[in-house]
Amino acid sequence: MDSPASDRVGLATLVSVSAYLDHAASTPMLPIAIEAMTAAASQHFGNPSGAHRLARDARRLIDDARQTVADALGADLGEVVFTSGGTEADNLAVLGMAEAGGGVAMCSAVEHHAVLDPVVRSGGVLVPVGAEGTVDRSALAGLVKKHHPAVVSLMLANNEVGSVTDLHSACAAIRTRSPDTVVHTDAVQAMPWLAVDELASAADLVAISAHKFGGPKGVGALAVRKAAATIRARAIGGGQERERRGGTQNVLGIVSMAAALAHNRAEREHTNHRVMGLRDRLEGELLAAIPGACSTLPLDAIRLPNIVHLCLPGVEVEALLVLLEQEEVYASAGSSCSSGAMEPSHVLAAMGIDRELAFASVRLSLGWCSTDEEIDLALRVIPHAVARLRNHRERDVG
Ligand code: PLP
């Protein structure tokens, strides 16, 4: 794309540091999680299912980690099942319960694909959401009464817009109409920021993923409380994880995840406060600097402290991301296209966001190591890039 020289000079001179604004996709590992992984790698190699001392050492490591995860999820030690991440935990919850319960699966229309796809493939039912990105309570009540599902899955916090679901009242609405229905919650995005042990205490199944809170990729967990005890394993073989997930455990990943989780919980209040300050500055100043920009969620909605999701009318977000990357600002499209179909994200569509606006939306997500300097850079670069794209568009149209 050709641009006026003043644009190029303007953008090029702005950059002194990079700004990583994609923590909801994955956040850097915490130093303490790297240390825990390295220490375990150099000292422990036994198979945790074995019988001898070296095997027992490895088992002790994952059992200590299991206690840390159980505490964070408000679960008992024996209720924690380690998995290869959030996707596997969600798949296990939905498909394992649908199979065990012999009924349909149901979920909100804004779930992550790790929940949505198994529900859709198993012929399940989607529950509409409102403009705040959370499930429509009366639709939920009606559909539960009609279908008596084996499992209902409602995410605690949404990965695109950051909306937070009141699980206590949703669970109450479900159980009044269908006492045997099991409730699953995907707490993958909530875990870094919210007290999942309290907010998800009414759910029977809770999924988390380590790489969202400073642990490594490829490891996660599912809490399986008593009401979901009949869950059917998907990976079968060695009988690990109390027959709920066969396969030798990822010892290094599990140990590292627990170290990240313990640190995250100890620091959460402080981190949240700091990150929310950065988020408010980023959001407020972008809204003020970019004509026509608006927040996808109402600013007073209950939402995560780290996500800014903006609609930028007249901006093609893919082009914006390219310009931002040139300035070392890394963000995500607010509406990802699935398999080249050029469909707006199912989340924004379910929230009733106009298709064109959905393609003009951006997600900027902060994390534990976000800094003032990164926000400064983003605030210098983003309004400038938006103006540049809009100018081009006007020229093209004219
Ligand atoms: N659920 C939510 C809400 C997510 O944001 C993600 C990842 O982005 C997942 C599930 C999948 O987790 P994983 O990447 O560990 O498979």
mmCIF file of N, CA and C and ligand atoms in Angstrom, residues 24-26 83-90 110-115 155 157-160 186-190 207-212 216-220 363, ligand 1:
data_model
loop_
_atom_site.group_PDB
_atom_site.id
_atom_site.type_symbol
_atom_site.label_atom_id
_atom_site.label_comp_id
_atom_site.label_asym_id
_atom_site.label_seq_id
_atom_site.Cartn_x
_atom_site.Cartn_y
_atom_site.Cartn_z
ATOM 1 N N ALA A 24 -4.431 -12.587 25.671
ATOM 2 C CA ALA A 24 -5.556 -13.540 25.734
ATOM 3 C C ALA A 24 -5.294 -14.730 24.821
ATOM 4 N N ALA A 25 -4.441 -14.525 23.793
ATOM 5 C CA ALA A 25 -4.066 -15.651 22.935
ATOM 6 C C ALA A 25 -3.056 -16.529 23.666
ATOM 7 N N SER A 26 -2.059 -15.908 24.252
ATOM 8 C CA SER A 26 -1.085 -16.621 25.081
ATOM 9 C C SER A 26 -0.216 -15.587 25.767
ATOM 10 N N THR A 83 -4.857 -32.498 31.783
ATOM 11 C CA THR A 83 -5.102 -32.692 30.344
ATOM 12 C C THR A 83 -3.997 -31.994 29.542
ATOM 13 N N SER A 84 -4.119 -32.069 28.228
ATOM 14 C CA SER A 84 -3.121 -31.408 27.368
ATOM 15 C C SER A 84 -3.493 -29.949 27.098
ATOM 16 N N GLY A 85 -4.413 -29.391 27.859
ATOM 17 C CA GLY A 85 -4.757 -27.984 27.683
ATOM 18 C C GLY A 85 -6.259 -27.752 27.789
ATOM 19 N N GLY A 86 -6.654 -26.516 27.445
ATOM 20 C CA GLY A 86 -8.051 -26.142 27.569
ATOM 21 C C GLY A 86 -8.950 -26.888 26.598
ATOM 22 N N THR A 87 -8.469 -27.085 25.383
ATOM 23 C CA THR A 87 -9.301 -27.736 24.369
ATOM 24 C C THR A 87 -9.650 -29.165 24.803
ATOM 25 N N GLU A 88 -8.636 -29.897 25.256
ATOM 26 C CA GLU A 88 -8.920 -31.274 25.664
ATOM 27 C C GLU A 88 -9.838 -31.307 26.892
ATOM 28 N N ALA A 89 -9.624 -30.386 27.822
ATOM 29 C CA ALA A 89 -10.471 -30.356 29.021
ATOM 30 C C ALA A 89 -11.931 -30.068 28.633
ATOM 31 N N ASP A 90 -12.130 -29.116 27.722
ATOM 32 C CA ASP A 90 -13.493 -28.782 27.271
ATOM 33 C C ASP A 90 -14.126 -29.946 26.514
ATOM 34 N N VAL A 110 -21.724 -18.228 22.461
ATOM 35 C CA VAL A 110 -20.440 -17.505 22.392
ATOM 36 C C VAL A 110 -19.287 -18.328 22.960
ATOM 37 N N GLU A 111 -19.480 -19.638 23.111
ATOM 38 C CA GLU A 111 -18.400 -20.470 23.657
ATOM 39 C C GLU A 111 -17.211 -20.513 22.700
ATOM 40 N N HIS A 112 -16.052 -20.809 23.255
ATOM 41 C CA HIS A 112 -14.856 -21.092 22.443
ATOM 42 C C HIS A 112 -15.148 -22.338 21.606
ATOM 43 N N HIS A 113 -14.468 -22.455 20.467
ATOM 44 C CA HIS A 113 -14.709 -23.619 19.593
ATOM 45 C C HIS A 113 -14.432 -24.948 20.294
ATOM 46 N N ALA A 114 -13.617 -24.920 21.339
ATOM 47 C CA ALA A 114 -13.312 -26.163 22.065
ATOM 48 C C ALA A 114 -14.563 -26.736 22.736
ATOM 49 N N VAL A 115 -15.554 -25.871 22.985
ATOM 50 C CA VAL A 115 -16.845 -26.320 23.524
ATOM 51 C C VAL A 115 -17.883 -26.371 22.404
ATOM 52 N N MET A 155 -19.354 -20.495 29.521
ATOM 53 C CA MET A 155 -18.007 -20.039 29.884
ATOM 54 C C MET A 155 -18.060 -18.970 30.963
ATOM 55 N N ALA A 157 -15.650 -16.617 31.470
ATOM 56 C CA ALA A 157 -15.288 -15.352 30.820
ATOM 57 C C ALA A 157 -15.014 -15.620 29.347
ATOM 58 N N ASN A 158 -15.482 -14.707 28.516
ATOM 59 C CA ASN A 158 -15.351 -14.900 27.072
ATOM 60 C C ASN A 158 -13.973 -14.443 26.564
ATOM 61 N N ASN A 159 -13.406 -15.232 25.645
ATOM 62 C CA ASN A 159 -12.054 -14.966 25.159
ATOM 63 C C ASN A 159 -11.975 -13.832 24.154
ATOM 64 N N GLU A 160 -13.078 -13.462 23.524
ATOM 65 C CA GLU A 160 -12.997 -12.376 22.538
ATOM 66 C C GLU A 160 -13.293 -11.024 23.180
ATOM 67 N N ASP A 186 -16.050 -23.283 31.108
ATOM 68 C CA ASP A 186 -14.729 -23.060 30.547
ATOM 69 C C ASP A 186 -14.193 -21.816 31.264
ATOM 70 N N ALA A 187 -13.245 -22.050 32.185
ATOM 71 C CA ALA A 187 -12.685 -20.936 32.968
ATOM 72 C C ALA A 187 -11.291 -20.567 32.463
ATOM 73 N N VAL A 188 -11.020 -20.906 31.194
ATOM 74 C CA VAL A 188 -9.678 -20.711 30.635
ATOM 75 C C VAL A 188 -9.263 -19.230 30.674
ATOM 76 N N GLN A 189 -10.150 -18.338 30.253
ATOM 77 C CA GLN A 189 -9.784 -16.914 30.260
ATOM 78 C C GLN A 189 -9.999 -16.280 31.628
ATOM 79 N N ALA A 190 -10.855 -16.881 32.430
ATOM 80 C CA ALA A 190 -11.144 -16.312 33.741
ATOM 81 C C ALA A 190 -10.006 -16.548 34.732
ATOM 82 N N ALA A 207 -12.847 -26.117 33.457
ATOM 83 C CA ALA A 207 -11.649 -26.308 32.625
ATOM 84 C C ALA A 207 -10.724 -25.099 32.708
ATOM 85 N N ILE A 208 -9.403 -25.361 32.780
ATOM 86 C CA ILE A 208 -8.406 -24.282 32.732
ATOM 87 C C ILE A 208 -7.250 -24.674 31.796
ATOM 88 N N SER A 209 -6.452 -23.672 31.424
ATOM 89 C CA SER A 209 -5.315 -23.913 30.529
ATOM 90 C C SER A 209 -4.132 -23.068 31.002
ATOM 91 N N ALA A 210 -2.954 -23.709 31.147
ATOM 92 C CA ALA A 210 -1.815 -23.051 31.801
ATOM 93 C C ALA A 210 -1.266 -21.843 31.041
ATOM 94 N N HIS A 211 -1.314 -21.883 29.695
ATOM 95 C CA HIS A 211 -0.614 -20.806 28.974
ATOM 96 C C HIS A 211 -1.352 -19.479 28.998
ATOM 97 N N LYS A 212 -2.507 -19.444 29.669
ATOM 98 C CA LYS A 212 -3.202 -18.158 29.825
ATOM 99 C C LYS A 212 -2.795 -17.467 31.126
ATOM 100 N N PRO A 216 3.137 -23.088 30.818
ATOM 101 C CA PRO A 216 3.468 -23.480 29.450
ATOM 102 C C PRO A 216 2.240 -23.851 28.620
ATOM 103 N N LYS A 217 2.416 -23.889 27.316
ATOM 104 C CA LYS A 217 1.344 -24.351 26.430
ATOM 105 C C LYS A 217 1.258 -25.868 26.494
ATOM 106 N N GLY A 218 0.085 -26.410 26.174
ATOM 107 C CA GLY A 218 -0.058 -27.863 26.083
ATOM 108 C C GLY A 218 -0.309 -28.548 27.408
ATOM 109 N N VAL A 219 -0.780 -27.795 28.396
ATOM 110 C CA VAL A 219 -1.159 -28.449 29.667
ATOM 111 C C VAL A 219 -2.323 -27.679 30.284
ATOM 112 N N GLY A 220 -3.229 -28.407 30.872
ATOM 113 C CA GLY A 220 -4.401 -27.807 31.493
ATOM 114 C C GLY A 220 -5.013 -28.791 32.462
ATOM 115 N N ARG A 363 -9.100 -6.739 19.042
ATOM 116 C CA ARG A 363 -8.977 -7.114 20.463
ATOM 117 C C ARG A 363 -7.562 -6.803 20.915
HETATM 118 N N1 PLP B 1 -11.285 -21.909 25.968
HETATM 119 C C1 PLP B 1 -11.012 -20.611 25.868
HETATM 120 C C2 PLP B 1 -11.994 -19.628 26.398
HETATM 121 C C3 PLP B 1 -9.828 -20.175 25.274
HETATM 122 O O1 PLP B 1 -9.581 -18.868 25.167
HETATM 123 C C4 PLP B 1 -8.928 -21.143 24.770
HETATM 124 C C5 PLP B 1 -7.680 -20.732 24.088
HETATM 125 O O2 PLP B 1 -7.603 -19.674 23.509
HETATM 126 C C6 PLP B 1 -9.244 -22.497 24.920
HETATM 127 C C7 PLP B 1 -10.434 -22.854 25.516
HETATM 128 C C8 PLP B 1 -8.328 -23.570 24.416
HETATM 129 O O3 PLP B 1 -7.236 -23.740 25.300
HETATM 130 P P1 PLP B 1 -5.873 -24.411 24.751
HETATM 131 O O4 PLP B 1 -5.193 -23.383 23.917
HETATM 132 O O5 PLP B 1 -5.109 -24.723 26.001
HETATM 133 O O6 PLP B 1 -6.249 -25.628 24.016
#
